[in-house]
Amino acid sequence: MSQTVLIIDFGSQVTQLIARRVREIGVYCEIHPFQSAEAAFARLKPQAVILSGGPASVTTENSPRAPQAIYEAGLPILAICYGQQVTALQLGGTVEGGHAAEFGRADVEILKESPLFAGIWQVGQRYPVWMSHGDRVTQLPEGFEVIGTSENAPFAIAANEARRIYTTMFHPEVVHTPDGGKLLANFVLNIAGLTPDWTMSAYRDQMIAKIRAQVGTERVICGLSGGVDSAVTAVLIHEAIGDQLTCVFVDHGLMRLNEADEVVSLFRDHYNIPLVHVDAADTFITALEGEADPETKRKTIGRLFIEIFDAEAHKIAADGKGAPAFLAQGTLYPDVIESVSFSGGPSVTIKSHHNVGGLPERMKLKLVEPLRELFKDEVRALGRELGLPAAFVGRHPFPGPGLAIRLPGGVSREKLDILRQADAIYLDEIRKAGLYDTIWQAFAVLLPVRTVGVMGDGRTYDQVCALRAVTSTDGMTADFFPFDMTFLGRAATRIVNEVRGINRVVYDVTSKPPGTIEWE
């Protein structure tokens, strides 16, 4: 990538949104924590720098700082919230605590014209923004002037336009700042002068060349999960190296209705990619029977997956064509960000929740991770670029443990069958209503609760099915989808009527605010 924006992360829970907004503009960017930002700055040689917000106070000892080199390089800089404060402090200004805080909606009054909001905001007008700060800048560095103010942030927008350094106390990256995306576009395209040439077509060509250079004539093994990430990884690598790739699909019997057949059909029939299909449902279901602890379930699934995958890798190595030297993984950019987060982040919880364990070091496989620079929506765009079927690319996320964590309590074939039927009916109704692509994730959960009911002239004593549907852009924060009662009534009626073993359906309206991870 010839043009890059470096985003220095000070720990804000919405730093990823800055990157998403910049990518949406069509410019490549990378996030790096402040501790490694100097090395990243030297390596990337970016054309612009954005400093994120963060939870620390710049007034405390040992609080995070930006590399001084970025201020000396003469590059355009946009500093947001904590970024504004640390910029003011490092360039000779003053930051103080103890003033009135601003959390949530505020109004910024524009005092002077600026290229940051040219064509968007007018002098003398007030505009809604989203604030999240306790400290405030009380004295600007030399050469800076205030160009916007709010009730509790007298320097809500301040800039040294000669040096192209712009600072905001508010967060332009969040949707609660309605014009924030336009401000970021002004900074990236007009102030920094970058060209919006970040496209999936270009990424595809660059990554194919990179894979070929990395792998050479060696063989690659890829574990298919049935999800979008591993599928896009496999198709991209196969396009790069052909039959040097072998995919292994460990069918643990915990997938949604007909998904295992769809995976096999897609890769064998549509793409003709070498695929090993291992039917291990009996092994997994037997091991999970009677186990109620969700973390133990995940670890059990992970252990069995590794054992089976390792055995299949040895079989592939014995076919006379050489042992695989590389392991392909569908690691995404949010995983990379979390793994290097300066605070440690919630990555341990995320990975425990969504994945089922990594491969042991004894396998001595080098990694190929062609998606590690992409967000989820970009992976979907790449999947469309590669020609994957729209229904597959748009499939809702499905964590590695599969239906095992949508069955609180022990797993059995009977309960799996009940859950699959209920889940399929629920998704069918969502598709018929034209809502599937609007919802980030929807699924059914079979609760370990039985209730008494009356159906027709008979009494029943069956299980309760819970339905969930959430909206999100990144899977880190989410809110429940506001179905109307007509839809819920129709879905519930079908499930109760068509699925033997369920006599009651409930809808979960729990939200997932910033900072929380677990859903299932």
XYZ file of C-alpha atoms in Angstrom:
520
model
C 0.000 0.000 0.000
C 1.577 3.280 -1.124
C -0.546 5.559 1.062
C -1.135 4.853 4.728
C -2.644 6.567 7.750
C -1.143 5.548 11.105
C -3.654 5.493 13.972
C -2.002 5.587 17.389
C -4.144 3.847 19.981
C -4.306 5.207 23.517
C -6.899 2.646 24.601
C -10.227 4.097 23.503
C -12.945 1.489 23.131
C -13.900 3.095 19.791
C -10.438 3.312 18.201
C -11.463 0.622 15.725
C -14.185 2.944 14.475
C -11.538 5.473 13.388
C -9.942 2.811 11.222
C -13.293 1.740 9.820
C -14.168 5.317 8.858
C -10.795 5.842 7.162
C -11.114 2.548 5.272
C -14.645 3.533 4.208
C -13.175 6.712 2.724
C -11.002 4.438 0.599
C -7.632 4.939 2.308
C -5.564 2.232 3.961
C -4.743 2.628 7.656
C -3.308 0.647 10.542
C -3.814 0.876 14.305
C -0.806 0.541 16.602
C -0.680 0.990 20.408
C 1.310 3.957 21.658
C 4.112 1.737 23.025
C 5.005 0.424 19.562
C 3.897 3.503 17.598
C 7.415 4.838 17.052
C 8.530 1.588 15.399
C 5.316 1.469 13.350
C 5.834 5.079 12.283
C 9.348 4.295 11.057
C 8.243 1.133 9.251
C 5.019 2.375 7.634
C 6.233 5.859 6.683
C 2.617 7.107 6.803
C 1.315 10.167 5.016
C -0.864 11.192 7.993
C -1.330 10.327 11.671
C -4.465 10.139 13.825
C -4.256 9.978 17.630
C -7.135 8.183 19.367
C -8.891 8.849 22.620
C -8.169 6.868 25.761
C -9.178 6.302 29.374
C -6.012 7.656 31.048
C -5.406 11.159 32.362
C -2.425 12.964 30.856
C -1.988 14.681 34.217
C -0.955 11.454 35.960
C 2.574 10.109 36.153
C 3.564 7.618 33.459
C 0.427 8.266 31.389
C 0.700 7.387 27.680
C 2.552 9.694 25.286
C 2.815 9.941 21.521
C 6.185 9.502 19.799
C 7.781 12.933 19.553
C 8.897 12.024 16.037
C 5.378 12.397 14.647
C 5.302 16.073 15.669
C 8.695 16.684 14.099
C 7.942 14.982 10.764
C 5.755 17.746 9.358
C 2.885 15.355 8.598
C -0.828 16.151 8.964
C -2.060 15.100 12.419
C -5.606 14.713 13.720
C -5.719 14.328 17.505
C -8.969 13.152 19.123
C -9.946 13.570 22.820
C -6.992 12.123 24.801
C -5.023 12.674 21.602
C -5.810 16.397 21.800
C -4.721 16.546 25.411
C -1.451 14.664 24.909
C -0.681 16.788 21.823
C -1.264 20.005 23.748
C 0.898 18.803 26.637
C 3.778 17.526 24.475
C 3.859 20.736 22.417
C 3.960 23.053 25.429
C 0.324 23.592 26.362
C -1.463 22.888 29.642
C -4.000 20.208 30.558
C -5.884 20.190 33.852
C -8.280 17.896 35.658
C -10.953 18.861 38.130
C -13.190 20.684 35.663
C -16.715 19.724 34.663
C -16.670 16.574 32.539
C -18.557 15.994 29.311
C -19.912 12.518 28.579
C -22.397 12.095 25.800
C -24.080 14.585 23.523
C -22.805 18.150 23.368
C -22.991 21.076 20.958
C -19.931 22.662 19.379
C -20.050 26.298 18.275
C -17.846 27.095 15.285
C -15.759 30.246 15.801
C -13.546 30.317 12.708
C -13.397 28.709 9.300
C -11.130 25.698 8.866
C -10.388 23.116 6.154
C -11.299 20.451 8.734
C -14.986 21.265 8.355
C -14.999 23.152 5.056
C -18.278 22.621 3.249
C -19.803 20.999 6.334
C -20.027 23.476 9.236
C -20.558 27.235 9.177
C -19.077 29.900 11.432
C -21.472 31.017 14.157
C -23.533 27.801 14.046
C -23.760 25.007 16.617
C -23.538 21.307 15.763
C -24.097 18.097 17.757
C -21.053 15.987 18.667
C -20.199 13.180 21.102
C -17.919 13.945 24.053
C -16.196 11.628 26.527
C -13.670 13.453 28.682
C -12.867 14.543 32.222
C -9.659 16.555 31.765
C -9.489 19.594 29.513
C -6.893 21.681 27.724
C -6.592 25.040 29.509
C -3.720 26.570 27.541
C -2.947 25.894 23.894
C 0.599 25.395 22.613
C 2.252 28.173 20.658
C 0.857 28.506 17.152
C -2.519 26.935 17.976
C -5.849 28.716 17.982
C -9.309 27.714 19.083
C -11.758 27.290 16.207
C -14.641 25.617 18.040
C -15.930 25.544 21.593
C -18.510 23.749 23.731
C -19.989 24.357 27.156
C -17.368 22.320 29.034
C -14.547 22.280 26.484
C -13.389 25.805 25.666
C -10.947 24.336 23.135
C -13.324 21.742 21.647
C -11.589 22.227 18.287
C -8.104 23.721 18.133
C -5.564 23.759 15.342
C -2.176 24.868 14.169
C -3.070 25.103 10.513
C 0.438 26.127 9.441
C 1.670 22.748 10.755
C -1.541 20.930 9.685
C -2.214 19.712 13.246
C -5.922 19.529 14.094
C -7.345 18.534 17.465
C -10.888 17.796 18.645
C -12.152 17.146 22.137
C -15.112 15.246 20.673
C -15.139 11.896 18.852
C -15.820 12.279 15.104
C -15.576 8.517 14.548
C -18.813 7.591 16.376
C -22.265 7.737 14.803
C -23.397 10.087 17.573
C -21.350 12.823 15.861
C -23.551 13.075 12.747
C -20.985 14.852 10.541
C -17.961 13.059 11.981
C -17.357 10.889 8.936
C -17.295 13.986 6.720
C -14.762 15.664 9.031
C -12.523 12.611 8.846
C -12.855 12.608 5.058
C -11.851 16.284 4.962
C -8.754 15.501 7.022
C -7.716 12.428 5.028
C -8.548 13.596 1.503
C -8.213 17.383 1.589
C -5.787 18.216 4.384
C -3.549 15.146 3.995
C -4.211 14.982 0.235
C -4.465 11.186 0.087
C -6.034 9.288 -2.811
C -8.949 6.908 -2.058
C -7.481 3.852 -3.792
C -7.998 1.218 -1.084
C -10.209 -1.344 -2.891
C -10.871 -5.046 -2.526
C -9.787 -5.616 -6.105
C -6.380 -4.095 -5.389
C -6.143 -5.950 -2.090
C -6.946 -9.240 -3.806
C -4.162 -8.799 -6.366
C -1.636 -7.672 -3.741
C -2.464 -10.540 -1.394
C -2.293 -13.203 -4.117
C 1.208 -12.006 -4.990
C 2.145 -11.931 -1.308
C 0.865 -15.489 -0.701
C 2.793 -16.827 -3.693
C 5.985 -15.152 -2.490
C 5.511 -16.422 1.080
C 4.534 -20.014 0.287
C 6.624 -20.722 -2.768
C 6.252 -24.396 -3.687
C 5.305 -25.544 -0.170
C 1.927 -27.014 0.795
C -0.705 -25.265 2.908
C -3.375 -26.784 5.139
C -6.498 -24.816 6.080
C -9.122 -25.711 8.672
C -12.611 -24.865 7.432
C -15.164 -23.971 10.078
C -18.132 -23.290 7.822
C -17.902 -19.563 8.488
C -17.146 -16.670 6.159
C -13.596 -15.975 7.387
C -12.146 -19.434 6.789
C -14.035 -19.763 3.490
C -12.668 -16.491 2.103
C -9.190 -17.439 3.339
C -9.361 -20.787 1.552
C -10.674 -19.409 -1.749
C -8.094 -16.597 -1.822
C -5.197 -18.953 -1.100
C -6.450 -21.488 -3.642
C -6.554 -18.733 -6.253
C -2.932 -17.972 -5.397
C -1.406 -21.479 -5.209
C -4.030 -23.926 -6.505
C -3.726 -27.529 -5.355
C -0.856 -26.751 -3.010
C -3.743 -26.034 -0.619
C -5.680 -28.766 1.168
C -8.689 -27.870 3.314
C -9.760 -29.958 6.298
C -13.360 -29.657 7.437
C -13.811 -31.236 10.854
C -17.577 -31.738 11.062
C -18.264 -31.766 14.798
C -21.995 -32.201 14.423
C -22.689 -28.848 16.077
C -23.523 -26.804 12.985
C -26.808 -25.308 11.891
C -29.268 -27.195 9.694
C -27.676 -28.386 6.399
C -24.552 -26.228 6.867
C -22.095 -29.107 6.757
C -23.498 -30.244 3.397
C -23.334 -26.663 2.090
C -19.654 -26.341 3.023
C -18.715 -29.615 1.336
C -20.728 -28.772 -1.776
C -19.265 -25.279 -2.068
C -15.632 -26.347 -1.883
C -15.790 -29.639 -3.743
C -18.325 -28.834 -6.431
C -18.217 -25.065 -6.926
C -14.516 -24.374 -6.393
C -13.047 -27.866 -6.770
C -10.693 -27.199 -3.852
C -9.023 -30.305 -2.351
C -11.106 -31.026 0.754
C -10.897 -33.601 3.515
C -14.292 -33.994 5.196
C -14.044 -35.628 8.624
C -17.372 -36.724 10.123
C -16.545 -36.562 13.833
C -20.027 -35.822 15.198
C -20.162 -38.951 17.377
C -16.809 -38.113 18.979
C -17.785 -34.549 19.867
C -21.353 -35.189 20.984
C -20.318 -38.107 23.205
C -17.620 -35.964 24.854
C -20.062 -33.088 25.489
C -22.944 -35.154 26.816
C -23.791 -34.116 30.350
C -21.299 -31.214 30.410
C -22.940 -27.977 31.578
C -19.979 -25.610 31.973
C -19.638 -23.523 28.773
C -15.904 -22.978 29.158
C -15.303 -26.695 29.567
C -17.366 -27.266 26.441
C -15.167 -24.879 24.475
C -11.981 -26.477 25.747
C -13.290 -29.955 24.993
C -14.216 -28.959 21.458
C -10.826 -27.300 21.021
C -8.906 -30.349 22.276
C -10.810 -32.753 20.040
C -10.490 -30.459 17.033
C -6.713 -30.271 17.476
C -6.390 -34.036 17.852
C -8.438 -34.727 14.724
C -6.846 -31.941 12.688
C -3.368 -33.136 13.679
C -4.217 -36.696 12.638
C -5.493 -35.504 9.252
C -2.357 -33.392 8.735
C -0.255 -36.523 9.237
C -2.401 -38.383 6.675
C -1.894 -35.580 4.171
C 1.855 -35.673 4.821
C 1.882 -39.392 3.990
C 0.401 -38.986 0.514
C 3.822 -38.698 -1.093
C 3.503 -35.002 -2.028
C 5.226 -33.645 1.065
C 4.036 -32.461 4.446
C 2.191 -29.135 4.786
C 4.563 -26.353 5.839
C 1.949 -23.632 6.347
C -1.311 -23.307 8.252
C -3.906 -20.910 6.805
C -5.961 -18.986 9.365
C -8.790 -16.498 8.985
C -7.384 -14.026 11.531
C -9.091 -10.630 11.168
C -7.792 -7.154 11.953
C -9.825 -6.771 15.184
C -8.058 -9.933 16.460
C -4.694 -8.382 15.615
C -5.608 -5.111 17.329
C -6.784 -6.887 20.470
C -3.673 -9.067 20.605
C -1.408 -5.998 20.800
C -3.697 -3.700 22.786
C -1.689 -1.761 25.351
C -4.174 -2.619 28.071
C -4.404 -6.270 27.170
C -7.967 -5.649 26.020
C -10.703 -8.246 26.153
C -8.959 -10.438 23.601
C -8.602 -13.410 25.918
C -12.326 -13.441 26.534
C -13.148 -12.863 22.873
C -10.956 -15.698 21.693
C -12.261 -18.056 24.354
C -15.788 -17.169 23.352
C -15.514 -17.383 19.592
C -12.747 -19.880 18.985
C -11.981 -23.346 20.259
C -8.218 -23.299 20.605
C -5.039 -22.900 18.597
C -2.905 -25.613 17.102
C -0.011 -26.955 19.187
C 3.534 -25.741 18.539
C 4.704 -29.310 17.903
C 2.984 -29.165 14.509
C 5.645 -26.599 13.526
C 3.471 -24.931 10.892
C 4.139 -21.398 9.675
C 1.099 -19.128 9.410
C -0.575 -17.699 6.344
C -3.109 -15.060 7.422
C -4.336 -13.195 4.338
C -7.228 -11.464 6.156
C -5.283 -10.049 9.093
C -5.529 -6.502 7.670
C -9.318 -6.620 7.149
C -12.422 -5.879 9.173
C -15.409 -8.217 8.946
C -17.292 -6.129 6.411
C -14.141 -5.955 4.271
C -13.850 -9.751 4.410
C -17.377 -9.976 3.050
C -16.466 -7.501 0.292
C -13.421 -9.619 -0.563
C -15.613 -12.718 -0.615
C -17.881 -11.047 -3.167
C -14.794 -10.021 -5.159
C -13.721 -13.678 -5.198
C -17.126 -14.801 -6.430
C -18.386 -16.538 -3.297
C -22.187 -16.959 -3.329
C -23.992 -13.989 -1.807
C -25.887 -16.207 0.656
C -22.602 -17.602 1.947
C -20.785 -14.258 2.146
C -23.691 -12.680 4.032
C -24.074 -15.526 6.514
C -24.371 -14.453 10.137
C -21.315 -15.029 12.366
C -21.197 -18.468 13.955
C -18.672 -18.980 16.804
C -16.419 -22.043 16.742
C -18.217 -23.985 19.492
C -21.358 -23.823 17.356
C -24.637 -25.070 18.781
C -22.870 -26.448 21.873
C -23.020 -23.008 23.493
C -26.597 -22.462 22.360
C -27.558 -25.499 24.391
C -27.014 -24.559 28.048
C -26.384 -27.851 29.806
C -25.296 -31.136 28.308
C -25.379 -31.798 24.565
C -27.386 -34.630 23.035
C -28.445 -35.522 19.512
C -32.097 -35.065 20.478
C -31.563 -31.532 21.775
C -29.381 -30.647 18.795
C -32.129 -31.755 16.419
C -34.730 -29.697 18.290
C -32.502 -26.621 18.290
C -31.604 -26.955 14.602
C -35.259 -27.096 13.610
C -36.190 -24.081 15.736
C -33.202 -22.095 14.522
C -33.963 -22.893 10.877
C -37.590 -21.763 11.223
C -36.518 -18.530 12.941
C -33.989 -17.695 10.201
C -36.505 -18.653 7.520
C -39.006 -16.155 8.911
C -36.292 -13.480 9.098
C -35.410 -14.063 5.442
C -39.075 -14.013 4.380
C -39.447 -10.676 6.164
C -36.438 -9.311 4.247
C -34.528 -8.658 7.466
C -31.618 -11.112 7.277
C -29.064 -8.642 5.871
C -30.198 -5.923 8.287
C -29.423 -8.079 11.322
C -25.833 -8.796 12.363
C -26.620 -12.096 14.045
C -29.771 -14.044 14.841
C -30.107 -17.455 16.437
C -32.166 -19.650 18.712
C -31.142 -20.982 22.123
C -32.695 -24.053 23.720
C -32.975 -23.200 27.397
C -32.507 -25.856 30.103
C -36.010 -25.052 31.349
C -39.249 -26.986 30.908
C -42.673 -25.433 31.274
C -46.217 -26.705 31.463
C -48.472 -25.752 28.589
C -51.701 -26.704 26.900
C -51.823 -27.498 23.190
C -55.251 -28.321 21.832
C -56.899 -30.647 24.339
C -53.661 -31.919 25.858
C -51.177 -30.779 28.442
C -47.514 -30.498 27.542
C -44.327 -30.364 29.568
C -41.632 -29.255 27.128
C -38.685 -26.935 26.692
C -38.393 -23.171 26.214
C -36.750 -21.674 23.142
C -35.169 -18.221 23.354
C -34.677 -16.107 20.217
C -31.959 -13.489 19.814
C -31.258 -10.953 17.087
C -28.779 -8.094 17.294
C -27.618 -5.216 15.138
C -23.938 -4.288 14.995
C -21.190 -3.121 12.669
C -18.172 -4.731 14.315
C -19.473 -7.342 16.743
C -17.936 -5.466 19.670
C -21.075 -3.524 20.583
C -24.626 -4.430 19.660
C -28.277 -3.803 20.382
C -31.285 -6.068 20.096
C -33.261 -5.884 16.877
C -36.718 -4.292 17.403
C -38.989 -6.891 15.796
C -42.661 -6.014 15.716
C -45.012 -8.295 17.616
C -46.560 -9.630 14.420
C -43.220 -11.072 13.337
C -42.449 -12.536 16.764
C -45.919 -14.049 16.959
C -45.544 -15.651 13.544
C -42.081 -17.085 14.298
C -43.108 -18.357 17.734
C -46.268 -19.990 16.393
C -44.331 -21.851 13.701
C -41.697 -23.076 16.161
C -44.246 -24.346 18.687
C -46.362 -25.976 15.982
C -43.562 -27.542 13.936
C -40.901 -28.491 16.487
C -41.804 -31.316 18.806
C -40.271 -30.689 22.235
C -40.812 -26.894 22.449
C -43.966 -25.388 23.923
C -42.876 -21.819 24.657
C -40.816 -19.136 22.863
C -39.317 -15.964 24.377
C -37.405 -13.067 22.793
C -34.220 -11.705 24.381
C -33.961 -7.904 24.358
C -30.581 -7.668 26.103
C -28.211 -5.096 24.622
C -24.451 -5.451 24.400
C -22.894 -2.128 25.445
C -19.244 -1.171 24.911
C -16.851 -3.163 27.055
C -18.901 -6.366 27.243
C -18.071 -9.403 25.187
C -20.108 -12.508 25.946
C -23.380 -13.102 24.175
C -23.879 -16.829 24.307
